[in-house]
Amino acid sequence: MKDTESPLGPRPKLLPIAPKAAPGRRHLPLAQGARPVDQYWRPLYAVWELTLQCDLACRHCGSRAGRSRPDELDTRESLDLVDQMHAMGVKEVTLIGGEAYLRKDWLVIAKAIADKGMELTMTTGGRNLDDEKARAMKAVGFRSVSVSIDGLEPMHDALRGVKGSWKAAFRALKSLKAAGIPVSVNTQITRPGLTQIEDTFDLLVQAGVHAWQVSQTVPMGRAADEPDLLLEPFQVLETMAVLYRIKKKADAARVRIWPGNDIGYFGPYETMLRGNMPRGHMSSCGAGRMTLGIEANGAIKGCPSLPTREYTGGNLRDETLKDIWERSEPLRFTRERTVEDLWGFCRTCYYAEDCLAGCSWTSHVFLGRIGNNPFCHHRTLELLREGKRERMVLKTAAPGEPFDYGIFEIVVEDWPADELARARELVATPEGFLLHTERAQAGIRARFEARAQDLPDSVDYD
Amino acid sequence: MARHTHIPCTQCARHVRATDPQCPFCGTAITEAQRLSVASAPSLSHRLSRSAMLAVGASLTLGACASTTSGDRDGQVTADARPDAMDEGTIGALYGDPGPAPEYGAPPPPPMDAGDSDGGPAPRYGAPPAPVAV
């Protein structure tokens, strides 16, 4: 395969698409007591995987969703968790999956959240979110629902693994709006999808979204099996240029851009993208400080995206949420971090003390540890000044479990001469894409359209 | 550890430490007026919802562009306070307000009374949104 044809070919068969998840780890150790800093930080925002069951088969799914976990919380346990979150001061809960609406009692749990006065939101693929569900969601108090849309139709369907996913996502937006629920969209930027993001955004504006959350695909779960889906660090230059262009459209349309914590950092567009945050810029990883991640079996993490194995602090069947939040080591890691915990480029960076290497998830799933993040606008610009760029090379494949990851290595290299000139132009203007990306587009688009013809109409994991 | 207050450079838009005499990226001098216009790192927004935090951020941004607020402007907060001496302000200033945007989450809902003053799209430097009542 030529380098210029970055593809999304047939799905890899080496690992199971939807493995049966292992039961959650139990009886994890907690510290003897809570420190002031542990009691200071409160989970303001909780993201709750209600079930791992899913009606899509996304090729970039970090949790390898499809089948339910074998040990998901029952209704009584879930309602108890709602009470505990409220007591802890959680202000907003986003329900995710798998697909949250596939759980029979999902509206019972959702209503309990809203009844406690917590803002209730949801992220969904929208495959089977119809008018009836939307009306029921309005009745229980959903404040906003975000539908995942990753590109134009052939690309989105190929990524989501089911024919008709794109049309269903837009139907879901329509149903939600008709029911009176504000709608937003989550988009993951993949390498083959990068050049479609602006056209996709135009369609989202037409669909009437109030906000757009954008992240990049990183190698967790199924995405770890497909390195061709992943952006290279040097492509941050393109990503940020795309976001700059989209931001201008978004301001005109009064659509709020909500960059995920993996987008940034501290480049010339930081104020444009995060100027309305309290500090006027990003402020390092919020896992375990304001953010709480809950897996369907009661496993508690500081952020929903983090790998299960290393970042589960405890299980609700063993300890209270408060005890896990305050006394588990995996939830404490951002509370007293310093520059001493950083390594590589990030260790000596001008922004080190404030950024602390940005998104922990991104660092960990690429490099196996936090503290060094090559997907950084500032870093890419600094390297560009020296004519250098970074690429990621897969060294160890993922084992095939939910929320697993492989190990990559950073390669620092010279920019090819023609790309170096183009990269500098892209920074200055910021229009267009790198030459490599432009050359690859025709092939990619044709391949996606071909792949879309072969997709199943639905998935049945059992 | 020290955390810094950052000011966007008026020339290149990069964030510059308020203690630096000039932008390390383009050499533009940081003026005293710019230093004075930066609001202190907020320490209360960690008790707010994300949508309320955005509203606070929008109003701070507005304030930062027009403010003549006074106070300690050294741009740094030292982190040698003992844990038992920490209060909300101290820790908030030390660790900042990250404004959670986990990739598996969703954008916050719009304010209940969203209209033209919803704190909406993030402003570019020098073009803040309409004031927001908080």
Coordinates of C-alpha atoms in Angstrom, one line a residue:
Chain A
M1 CA 0.0 0.0 0.0
K2 CA 1.3 3.4 -0.9
D3 CA 1.9 5.9 1.9
T4 CA -0.3 8.4 0.1
E5 CA -3.3 6.1 0.3
S6 CA -4.0 6.1 4.0
P7 CA -6.9 3.8 4.0
L8 CA -9.7 2.3 5.9
G9 CA -9.7 -1.1 4.4
P10 CA -11.4 -4.2 5.7
R11 CA -11.8 -4.4 9.5
P12 CA -9.0 -6.3 11.1
K13 CA -10.0 -9.8 12.2
L14 CA -7.2 -10.4 14.6
L15 CA -9.1 -9.3 17.7
P16 CA -12.8 -9.8 18.6
I17 CA -15.0 -6.9 17.6
A18 CA -17.0 -7.0 20.8
P19 CA -15.3 -9.2 23.4
K20 CA -17.1 -10.2 26.5
A21 CA -15.8 -7.9 29.1
A22 CA -14.2 -9.4 32.1
P23 CA -15.9 -8.7 35.4
G24 CA -14.8 -5.5 37.1
R25 CA -11.9 -5.6 39.5
R26 CA -13.1 -5.6 43.1
H27 CA -11.7 -4.8 46.6
L28 CA -9.1 -2.4 45.4
P29 CA -7.0 -0.7 48.1
L30 CA -7.9 2.7 49.5
A31 CA -5.7 5.1 51.4
Q32 CA -6.3 5.3 55.2
G33 CA -7.8 8.8 55.0
A34 CA -8.5 11.7 52.8
R35 CA -6.2 14.7 52.6
P36 CA -7.5 18.3 52.3
V37 CA -6.8 18.3 48.6
D38 CA -8.9 15.2 48.1
Q39 CA -11.8 16.8 49.9
Y40 CA -11.3 20.1 48.1
W41 CA -11.9 18.7 44.6
R42 CA -15.5 17.5 43.9
P43 CA -16.9 15.7 40.9
L44 CA -18.7 18.4 39.1
Y45 CA -19.2 16.5 35.9
A46 CA -19.9 12.8 35.7
V47 CA -19.9 10.7 32.6
W48 CA -21.7 7.4 33.2
E49 CA -21.5 4.4 30.9
L50 CA -25.0 2.9 31.6
T51 CA -24.3 -0.2 29.6
L52 CA -21.6 -1.6 27.3
Q53 CA -24.4 -2.9 25.0
C54 CA -24.4 -1.1 21.6
D55 CA -26.3 -1.1 18.3
L56 CA -23.3 0.1 16.3
A57 CA -19.9 -1.4 15.6
C58 CA -17.6 1.6 15.5
R59 CA -14.1 0.9 14.3
H60 CA -12.7 3.6 16.7
C61 CA -14.7 2.5 19.8
G62 CA -12.5 2.8 22.9
S63 CA -14.5 0.5 25.0
R64 CA -15.0 -2.2 22.2
A65 CA -18.7 -1.9 23.0
G66 CA -21.3 -4.3 21.7
R67 CA -22.2 -6.8 24.5
S68 CA -23.3 -5.9 28.0
R69 CA -20.8 -6.2 30.7
P70 CA -21.4 -9.4 32.7
D71 CA -21.8 -7.5 36.0
E72 CA -23.6 -4.2 35.2
L73 CA -25.2 -2.4 38.1
D74 CA -28.9 -3.2 38.6
T75 CA -31.6 -0.6 38.9
R76 CA -31.4 -0.3 42.7
E77 CA -27.6 0.0 42.6
S78 CA -27.9 2.6 39.9
L79 CA -30.4 4.7 41.8
D80 CA -28.2 4.5 44.8
L81 CA -25.4 5.9 42.7
V82 CA -27.6 8.8 41.7
D83 CA -28.1 9.6 45.3
Q84 CA -24.4 9.4 46.0
M85 CA -23.5 11.6 43.1
H86 CA -26.0 14.2 44.2
A87 CA -24.6 14.1 47.8
M88 CA -21.1 14.6 46.4
G89 CA -22.2 17.8 44.5
V90 CA -22.2 16.5 41.0
K91 CA -23.8 19.2 38.8
E92 CA -24.1 17.4 35.5
V93 CA -24.4 13.8 34.3
T94 CA -23.8 12.7 30.8
L95 CA -25.1 9.2 30.0
I96 CA -23.1 7.2 27.5
G97 CA -22.7 3.5 26.4
G98 CA -22.3 1.4 24.5
E99 CA -25.7 2.9 23.9
A100 CA -27.5 4.0 27.0
Y101 CA -31.0 3.7 25.6
L102 CA -30.5 -0.1 25.1
R103 CA -30.8 -0.6 28.9
K104 CA -34.4 -1.3 29.9
D105 CA -34.4 1.0 32.9
W106 CA -32.5 3.9 31.4
L107 CA -35.3 6.3 31.6
V108 CA -35.9 5.4 35.3
I109 CA -32.2 6.2 36.0
A110 CA -32.3 9.3 33.8
K111 CA -35.4 10.7 35.6
A112 CA -33.8 10.1 39.0
I113 CA -30.8 12.2 37.9
A114 CA -33.0 15.1 36.6
D115 CA -35.2 14.9 39.7
K116 CA -32.2 15.5 41.9
G117 CA -31.6 18.7 40.0
M118 CA -28.4 17.6 38.2
E119 CA -28.2 18.6 34.6
L120 CA -28.9 15.5 32.5
T121 CA -27.3 15.1 29.1
M122 CA -26.4 12.2 26.9
T123 CA -24.0 11.2 24.1
T124 CA -25.5 8.7 21.6
G125 CA -24.8 7.2 18.2
G126 CA -28.5 7.8 17.6
R127 CA -29.0 4.6 15.5
N128 CA -32.4 3.8 17.1
L129 CA -33.2 7.1 18.8
D130 CA -36.7 7.7 17.3
D131 CA -39.5 10.2 17.9
E132 CA -41.0 8.1 20.7
K133 CA -37.7 7.9 22.6
A134 CA -37.1 11.6 22.1
R135 CA -40.4 12.5 23.6
A136 CA -39.8 10.2 26.5
M137 CA -36.4 11.8 27.0
K138 CA -38.0 15.3 27.1
A139 CA -40.5 14.1 29.7
V140 CA -37.8 12.9 32.1
G141 CA -35.8 16.0 31.8
F142 CA -32.9 15.7 29.4
R143 CA -31.3 19.2 29.0
S144 CA -29.2 18.4 25.9
V145 CA -28.3 15.4 23.8
S146 CA -25.1 15.1 21.7
V147 CA -25.2 12.8 18.7
S148 CA -21.9 11.4 17.4
I149 CA -21.2 12.2 13.7
D150 CA -17.7 11.7 12.4
G151 CA -17.9 12.8 8.7
L152 CA -19.9 12.7 5.6
E153 CA -22.2 9.7 5.0
P154 CA -19.8 7.1 3.5
M155 CA -17.1 7.9 5.9
H156 CA -19.3 8.0 8.9
D157 CA -21.0 4.7 8.0
A158 CA -17.7 3.0 7.3
L159 CA -16.4 4.2 10.7
R160 CA -19.6 3.2 12.6
G161 CA -19.7 -0.2 10.9
V162 CA -23.4 -0.2 10.1
K163 CA -25.1 1.0 6.9
G164 CA -27.5 3.9 7.5
S165 CA -25.8 5.1 10.7
W166 CA -25.3 8.6 9.3
K167 CA -28.9 9.0 8.2
A168 CA -30.0 7.7 11.5
A169 CA -27.8 10.2 13.4
F170 CA -29.4 13.1 11.6
R171 CA -32.9 11.6 12.1
A172 CA -32.1 11.4 15.8
L173 CA -31.1 15.1 15.8
K174 CA -34.4 15.9 14.1
S175 CA -36.4 13.8 16.6
L176 CA -34.7 15.4 19.6
K177 CA -35.3 18.9 18.3
A178 CA -38.9 18.1 17.5
A179 CA -39.3 16.9 21.1
G180 CA -37.8 20.2 22.4
I181 CA -34.4 18.9 23.5
P182 CA -31.4 21.1 22.5
V183 CA -29.0 19.1 20.4
S184 CA -25.2 19.1 20.0
V185 CA -22.8 16.8 18.2
N186 CA -19.6 15.0 19.1
T187 CA -17.1 14.4 16.3
Q188 CA -13.9 12.4 16.4
I189 CA -11.3 13.5 13.9
T190 CA -9.6 10.6 12.2
R191 CA -6.8 10.7 9.7
P192 CA -9.0 9.8 6.8
G193 CA -11.8 12.0 8.0
L194 CA -9.8 15.2 8.6
T195 CA -10.6 16.8 5.3
Q196 CA -14.4 16.2 5.7
I197 CA -14.8 17.9 9.0
E198 CA -15.6 21.4 7.7
D199 CA -18.2 20.1 5.2
T200 CA -19.7 18.0 8.1
F201 CA -19.8 21.0 10.3
D202 CA -21.8 22.9 7.7
L203 CA -24.4 20.2 7.9
L204 CA -24.5 20.3 11.7
V205 CA -25.2 24.0 11.6
Q206 CA -28.1 23.3 9.2
A207 CA -29.3 20.7 11.6
G208 CA -29.5 23.3 14.4
V209 CA -27.0 22.2 16.9
H210 CA -26.1 24.5 19.8
A211 CA -22.6 23.1 20.4
W212 CA -20.0 20.9 18.8
Q213 CA -17.5 18.8 20.8
V214 CA -14.4 17.8 18.8
S215 CA -11.8 15.2 19.8
Q216 CA -9.2 13.2 17.9
T217 CA -9.3 9.5 17.7
V218 CA -6.6 7.9 19.9
P219 CA -5.5 4.3 20.0
M220 CA -7.8 2.9 22.6
G221 CA -10.0 -0.2 22.2
R222 CA -10.7 -0.9 18.5
A223 CA -8.9 2.2 17.4
A224 CA -5.7 0.7 18.7
D225 CA -6.2 -2.1 16.1
E226 CA -6.2 0.4 13.3
P227 CA -3.3 2.9 13.3
D228 CA -4.4 4.2 9.9
L229 CA -7.3 5.9 11.7
L230 CA -4.9 8.0 13.8
L231 CA -3.6 11.4 13.1
E232 CA 0.1 11.9 13.4
P233 CA 1.3 14.5 15.8
F234 CA 2.5 16.8 13.0
Q235 CA -1.1 16.8 11.7
V236 CA -2.0 19.0 14.7
L237 CA -1.0 21.8 12.4
E238 CA -3.8 20.8 10.1
T239 CA -6.3 20.1 12.8
M240 CA -5.9 23.5 14.4
A241 CA -6.1 25.2 11.0
V242 CA -9.4 23.4 10.4
L243 CA -10.7 24.4 13.8
Y244 CA -9.7 28.0 13.2
R245 CA -11.7 28.0 10.0
I246 CA -14.7 26.2 11.6
K247 CA -14.6 28.6 14.6
K248 CA -15.3 31.5 12.3
K249 CA -18.3 29.7 10.9
A250 CA -19.4 28.7 14.3
D251 CA -19.3 32.2 15.7
A252 CA -21.5 33.4 12.8
A253 CA -23.9 30.6 13.4
R254 CA -23.8 31.0 17.3
V255 CA -22.7 27.4 17.7
R256 CA -20.4 26.8 20.6
I257 CA -17.1 25.0 19.9
W258 CA -16.2 22.7 22.8
P259 CA -12.8 21.2 22.2
G260 CA -12.1 18.0 24.0
N261 CA -9.2 18.0 26.4
D262 CA -7.1 16.2 23.8
I263 CA -7.3 19.3 21.5
G264 CA -4.7 22.0 21.9
Y265 CA -2.5 23.4 23.4
F266 CA -1.4 26.9 23.8
G267 CA -1.0 27.7 20.2
P268 CA -2.2 30.9 18.5
Y269 CA -5.8 29.7 18.6
E270 CA -6.0 28.9 22.3
T271 CA -7.8 32.1 23.2
M272 CA -10.1 31.7 20.2
L273 CA -11.0 28.2 21.2
R274 CA -10.9 28.4 25.0
G275 CA -11.1 32.1 25.7
N276 CA -14.4 31.7 27.5
M277 CA -13.0 29.3 30.1
P278 CA -12.3 30.8 33.5
R279 CA -8.6 31.1 33.0
G280 CA -8.9 32.0 29.3
H281 CA -7.0 28.9 28.2
M282 CA -6.7 25.2 28.9
S283 CA -5.7 24.1 32.4
S284 CA -4.4 20.6 32.3
C285 CA -6.2 17.3 32.9
G286 CA -9.4 17.5 35.0
A287 CA -9.6 13.8 35.8
G288 CA -10.3 13.2 39.4
R289 CA -10.5 16.9 40.1
M290 CA -13.8 17.8 38.5
T291 CA -14.5 14.9 36.2
L292 CA -15.8 11.5 37.2
G293 CA -16.0 8.4 35.0
I294 CA -18.3 5.5 35.8
E295 CA -18.3 2.2 34.0
A296 CA -21.5 0.1 33.9
N297 CA -20.3 -2.4 36.5
G298 CA -19.7 0.3 39.1
A299 CA -16.0 0.8 38.4
I300 CA -15.0 4.4 39.2
K301 CA -12.4 6.4 37.3
G302 CA -11.3 10.0 37.3
C303 CA -12.3 10.4 33.6
P304 CA -14.5 8.1 31.5
S305 CA -11.8 7.9 28.7
L306 CA -9.0 6.6 30.8
P307 CA -7.9 3.0 30.6
T308 CA -9.8 0.7 32.9
R309 CA -6.8 -1.3 34.1
E310 CA -4.7 1.5 35.5
Y311 CA -7.3 4.1 36.4
T312 CA -10.1 2.2 38.2
G313 CA -10.0 3.5 41.8
G314 CA -12.6 1.2 43.2
N315 CA -16.0 -0.4 42.7
L316 CA -19.3 0.9 44.0
R317 CA -20.2 -2.5 45.2
D318 CA -17.3 -2.4 47.7
E319 CA -17.0 1.3 48.7
T320 CA -19.0 4.5 48.6
L321 CA -18.4 6.9 45.8
K322 CA -17.1 9.4 48.3
D323 CA -14.5 7.0 49.7
I324 CA -13.3 6.0 46.2
W325 CA -13.1 9.7 45.1
E326 CA -11.2 10.8 48.1
R327 CA -9.0 7.8 49.0
S328 CA -8.2 5.8 45.8
E329 CA -4.8 6.4 44.3
P330 CA -5.9 6.2 40.6
L331 CA -8.3 9.1 41.2
R332 CA -5.7 11.2 43.0
F333 CA -3.1 11.4 40.3
T334 CA -3.9 14.9 39.0
R335 CA -4.3 16.5 42.4
E336 CA -0.7 17.0 43.3
R337 CA 1.1 16.6 40.0
T338 CA 4.1 18.8 39.3
V339 CA 6.5 19.3 36.4
E340 CA 8.6 16.6 38.1
D341 CA 6.0 14.1 36.8
L342 CA 6.5 15.1 33.2
W343 CA 9.0 13.7 30.7
G344 CA 10.3 14.3 27.2
F345 CA 9.5 17.5 25.5
C346 CA 6.8 18.4 28.0
R347 CA 9.2 18.4 31.0
T348 CA 11.0 21.6 29.9
C349 CA 8.1 23.2 28.0
Y350 CA 7.4 26.9 28.5
Y351 CA 3.8 25.9 29.5
A352 CA 4.7 22.9 31.6
E353 CA 3.5 24.1 34.9
D354 CA 0.0 25.0 33.6
C355 CA -0.5 22.4 31.0
L356 CA 1.1 19.4 32.7
A357 CA 1.1 17.6 29.3
G358 CA -2.5 18.1 28.6
C359 CA -4.8 15.1 28.2
S360 CA -3.7 12.2 30.3
W361 CA -5.7 9.8 28.2
T362 CA -3.9 10.7 25.0
S363 CA -0.4 10.3 26.6
H364 CA -1.2 7.0 28.3
V365 CA -2.8 5.2 25.4
F366 CA 0.0 6.2 23.0
L367 CA 3.0 5.9 25.3
G368 CA 1.8 3.7 28.2
R369 CA 2.3 6.5 30.7
I370 CA 1.2 10.1 31.3
G371 CA 3.4 13.2 31.2
N372 CA 4.4 13.6 27.6
N373 CA 2.0 14.5 24.9
P374 CA 3.1 15.0 21.3
F375 CA -0.4 16.0 20.1
C376 CA 0.2 19.6 21.0
H377 CA 0.0 22.7 18.9
H378 CA 2.8 24.6 20.8
R379 CA 5.1 21.6 20.5
T380 CA 4.4 21.1 16.9
L381 CA 5.2 24.7 16.2
E382 CA 8.4 24.6 18.2
L383 CA 9.6 21.5 16.3
L384 CA 8.6 23.1 13.0
R385 CA 10.9 26.1 13.7
E386 CA 13.7 23.5 13.7
G387 CA 12.4 21.8 10.6
K388 CA 11.4 18.7 12.7
R389 CA 8.2 16.8 13.1
E390 CA 7.0 13.8 15.1
R391 CA 5.3 10.5 14.0
M392 CA 4.0 7.7 16.1
V393 CA 5.0 4.1 15.4
L394 CA 3.1 1.1 16.8
K395 CA 5.4 -1.1 18.8
T396 CA 3.0 -3.4 20.8
A397 CA -0.5 -4.2 19.8
A398 CA -3.5 -4.0 22.2
P399 CA -4.6 -7.2 23.9
G400 CA -8.3 -6.9 22.9
E401 CA -10.2 -5.8 26.0
P402 CA -12.5 -2.9 26.6
F403 CA -10.5 0.3 27.2
D404 CA -7.2 -1.3 26.3
Y405 CA -4.4 0.2 24.3
G406 CA -1.2 -0.6 22.4
I407 CA 2.2 1.0 22.8
F408 CA 3.6 3.5 20.4
E409 CA 7.0 5.2 20.0
I410 CA 7.7 8.8 19.1
V411 CA 9.9 9.2 16.0
V412 CA 11.4 12.7 15.5
E413 CA 12.4 13.4 11.9
D414 CA 13.0 16.1 9.4
W415 CA 10.0 17.4 7.5
P416 CA 10.3 16.4 3.8
A417 CA 11.4 19.5 1.9
D418 CA 8.1 20.2 0.1
E419 CA 6.0 19.5 3.2
L420 CA 8.2 21.8 5.3
A421 CA 7.3 24.7 3.0
R422 CA 3.7 23.7 3.0
A423 CA 3.6 23.3 6.8
R424 CA 5.0 26.8 7.3
E425 CA 2.5 28.2 4.8
L426 CA -0.3 26.4 6.7
V427 CA 0.7 28.0 9.9
A428 CA 0.9 31.4 8.3
T429 CA -2.4 31.4 6.4
P430 CA -4.1 29.0 7.8
E431 CA -5.7 27.5 4.7
G432 CA -5.6 24.1 3.2
F433 CA -3.9 20.9 4.3
L434 CA -0.5 19.3 4.1
L435 CA 0.5 17.9 0.8
H436 CA 0.4 14.4 2.0
T437 CA -3.2 14.8 3.2
E438 CA -4.3 16.5 0.0
R439 CA -2.8 13.7 -2.2
A440 CA -4.4 11.0 -0.2
Q441 CA -7.9 12.3 -0.4
A442 CA -9.2 11.0 -3.7
G443 CA -8.1 7.5 -2.8
I444 CA -9.6 7.6 0.6
R445 CA -12.9 8.9 -0.5
A446 CA -13.3 6.2 -3.2
R447 CA -12.3 3.5 -0.7
F448 CA -14.9 4.7 1.8
E449 CA -17.6 4.8 -0.7
A450 CA -16.8 1.3 -1.8
R451 CA -16.7 0.1 1.8
A452 CA -20.0 1.7 2.6
Q453 CA -21.7 -0.7 0.1
D454 CA -20.5 -3.8 2.0
L455 CA -21.7 -2.8 5.5
P456 CA -24.4 -4.7 7.4
D457 CA -27.7 -3.0 8.1
S458 CA -27.5 -3.8 11.8
V459 CA -25.3 -5.7 14.2
D460 CA -26.3 -8.6 16.5
Y461 CA -23.6 -9.4 18.9
D462 CA -25.4 -12.4 20.4
Chain B
M1 CA 5.5 24.4 41.7
A2 CA 4.3 27.7 40.4
R3 CA 1.4 28.3 38.2
H4 CA 1.4 31.3 35.9
T5 CA -1.1 33.9 34.9
H6 CA -1.0 34.1 31.1
I7 CA -1.8 37.0 28.8
P8 CA -2.5 36.5 25.1
C9 CA 0.1 38.4 23.1
T10 CA -1.5 41.3 21.2
Q11 CA 0.7 40.5 18.2
C12 CA 0.9 36.7 17.8
A13 CA -2.0 35.6 20.1
R14 CA 0.3 33.2 22.0
H15 CA -0.1 33.0 25.7
V16 CA 2.7 34.7 27.6
R17 CA 3.5 34.6 31.3
A18 CA 2.3 37.8 32.9
T19 CA 5.8 38.1 34.5
D20 CA 7.6 38.0 31.2
P21 CA 8.7 41.4 29.9
Q22 CA 8.1 40.4 26.3
C23 CA 6.5 37.6 24.2
P24 CA 9.0 34.8 23.9
F25 CA 7.5 33.9 20.5
C26 CA 7.4 37.2 18.7
G27 CA 9.2 39.7 21.0
T28 CA 6.3 42.0 21.5
A29 CA 6.6 43.8 24.8
I30 CA 4.0 43.1 27.5
T31 CA 2.7 46.3 28.8
E32 CA 1.8 47.1 32.3
A33 CA -1.8 47.8 31.1
Q34 CA -2.0 44.3 29.8
R35 CA -0.8 42.9 33.1
L36 CA -3.3 44.9 35.0
S37 CA -6.1 43.8 32.7
V38 CA -5.7 40.2 33.6
A39 CA -8.2 39.0 36.2
S40 CA -6.8 36.8 39.0
A41 CA -7.2 33.1 38.5
P42 CA -10.7 32.4 39.6
S43 CA -11.1 30.0 42.5
L44 CA -14.9 29.5 42.8
S45 CA -15.9 28.0 39.5
H46 CA -15.1 24.5 40.6
R47 CA -18.5 24.6 42.4
L48 CA -20.4 25.6 39.3
S49 CA -21.9 23.5 36.6
R50 CA -20.0 23.6 33.3
S51 CA -22.6 25.8 31.6
A52 CA -22.4 28.2 34.6
M53 CA -18.6 28.1 34.4
L54 CA -18.7 29.2 30.8
A55 CA -20.9 32.1 31.8
V56 CA -18.4 33.1 34.5
G57 CA -15.6 32.7 31.9
A58 CA -17.4 34.9 29.5
S59 CA -17.9 37.6 32.0
L60 CA -14.3 37.4 33.1
T61 CA -13.1 37.6 29.6
L62 CA -15.2 40.7 29.2
G63 CA -13.9 42.1 32.4
A64 CA -10.3 41.3 31.4
C65 CA -10.7 43.5 28.4
A66 CA -12.0 46.5 30.2
S67 CA -10.9 46.0 33.8
T68 CA -8.8 48.2 35.9
T69 CA -8.9 45.7 38.8
S70 CA -6.1 45.9 41.3
G71 CA -4.4 43.3 43.5
D72 CA -1.4 41.0 43.5
R73 CA -0.3 40.8 39.9
D74 CA 2.9 38.9 40.2
G75 CA 1.4 36.2 38.0
Q76 CA 2.5 33.3 40.2
V77 CA 1.2 31.4 43.1
T78 CA 3.7 29.4 45.1
A79 CA 2.8 25.9 46.1
D80 CA 4.6 25.5 49.3
A81 CA 1.5 26.0 51.5
R82 CA 1.0 23.1 53.9
P83 CA -2.1 21.0 53.1
D84 CA -3.7 21.8 56.4
A85 CA -3.4 25.5 55.5
M86 CA -5.2 25.1 52.2
D87 CA -8.5 26.7 51.6
E88 CA -10.5 26.8 48.5
G89 CA -8.9 29.9 47.2
T90 CA -5.4 28.6 47.7
I91 CA -6.0 25.2 46.0
G92 CA -8.1 26.7 43.3
A93 CA -5.3 29.1 42.4
L94 CA -2.8 26.3 42.5
Y95 CA -4.6 23.8 40.4
G96 CA -6.7 26.0 38.2
D97 CA -10.1 25.3 36.9
P98 CA -9.8 22.8 34.1
G99 CA -13.3 23.1 32.7
P100 CA -13.8 19.4 32.1
A101 CA -14.2 18.3 28.5
P102 CA -13.5 14.6 28.6
E103 CA -13.6 13.1 25.2
Y104 CA -16.3 10.6 26.1
G105 CA -18.5 13.4 27.5
A106 CA -20.7 15.9 25.7
P107 CA -20.9 19.7 25.4
P108 CA -22.7 21.3 28.3
P109 CA -26.3 22.2 27.7
P110 CA -27.1 25.7 26.8
P111 CA -28.2 28.0 29.6
M112 CA -31.9 27.7 30.4
D113 CA -32.6 31.3 29.3
A114 CA -30.2 31.2 26.3
G115 CA -30.7 34.1 24.1
D116 CA -28.2 36.4 22.6
S117 CA -26.3 36.5 25.8
D118 CA -25.7 32.8 26.4
G119 CA -21.9 33.2 26.7
G120 CA -22.0 31.4 23.4
P121 CA -19.1 30.9 21.1
A122 CA -15.7 31.4 22.6
P123 CA -14.5 34.9 21.8
R124 CA -11.4 35.7 20.0
Y125 CA -9.0 38.0 21.8
G126 CA -10.4 41.5 21.9
A127 CA -13.9 40.5 20.8
P128 CA -15.7 39.3 23.9
P129 CA -19.3 38.1 23.9
A130 CA -22.1 40.1 25.4
P131 CA -22.1 40.3 29.2
V132 CA -23.8 37.4 31.0
A133 CA -25.7 37.7 34.3
V134 CA -24.2 35.2 36.8

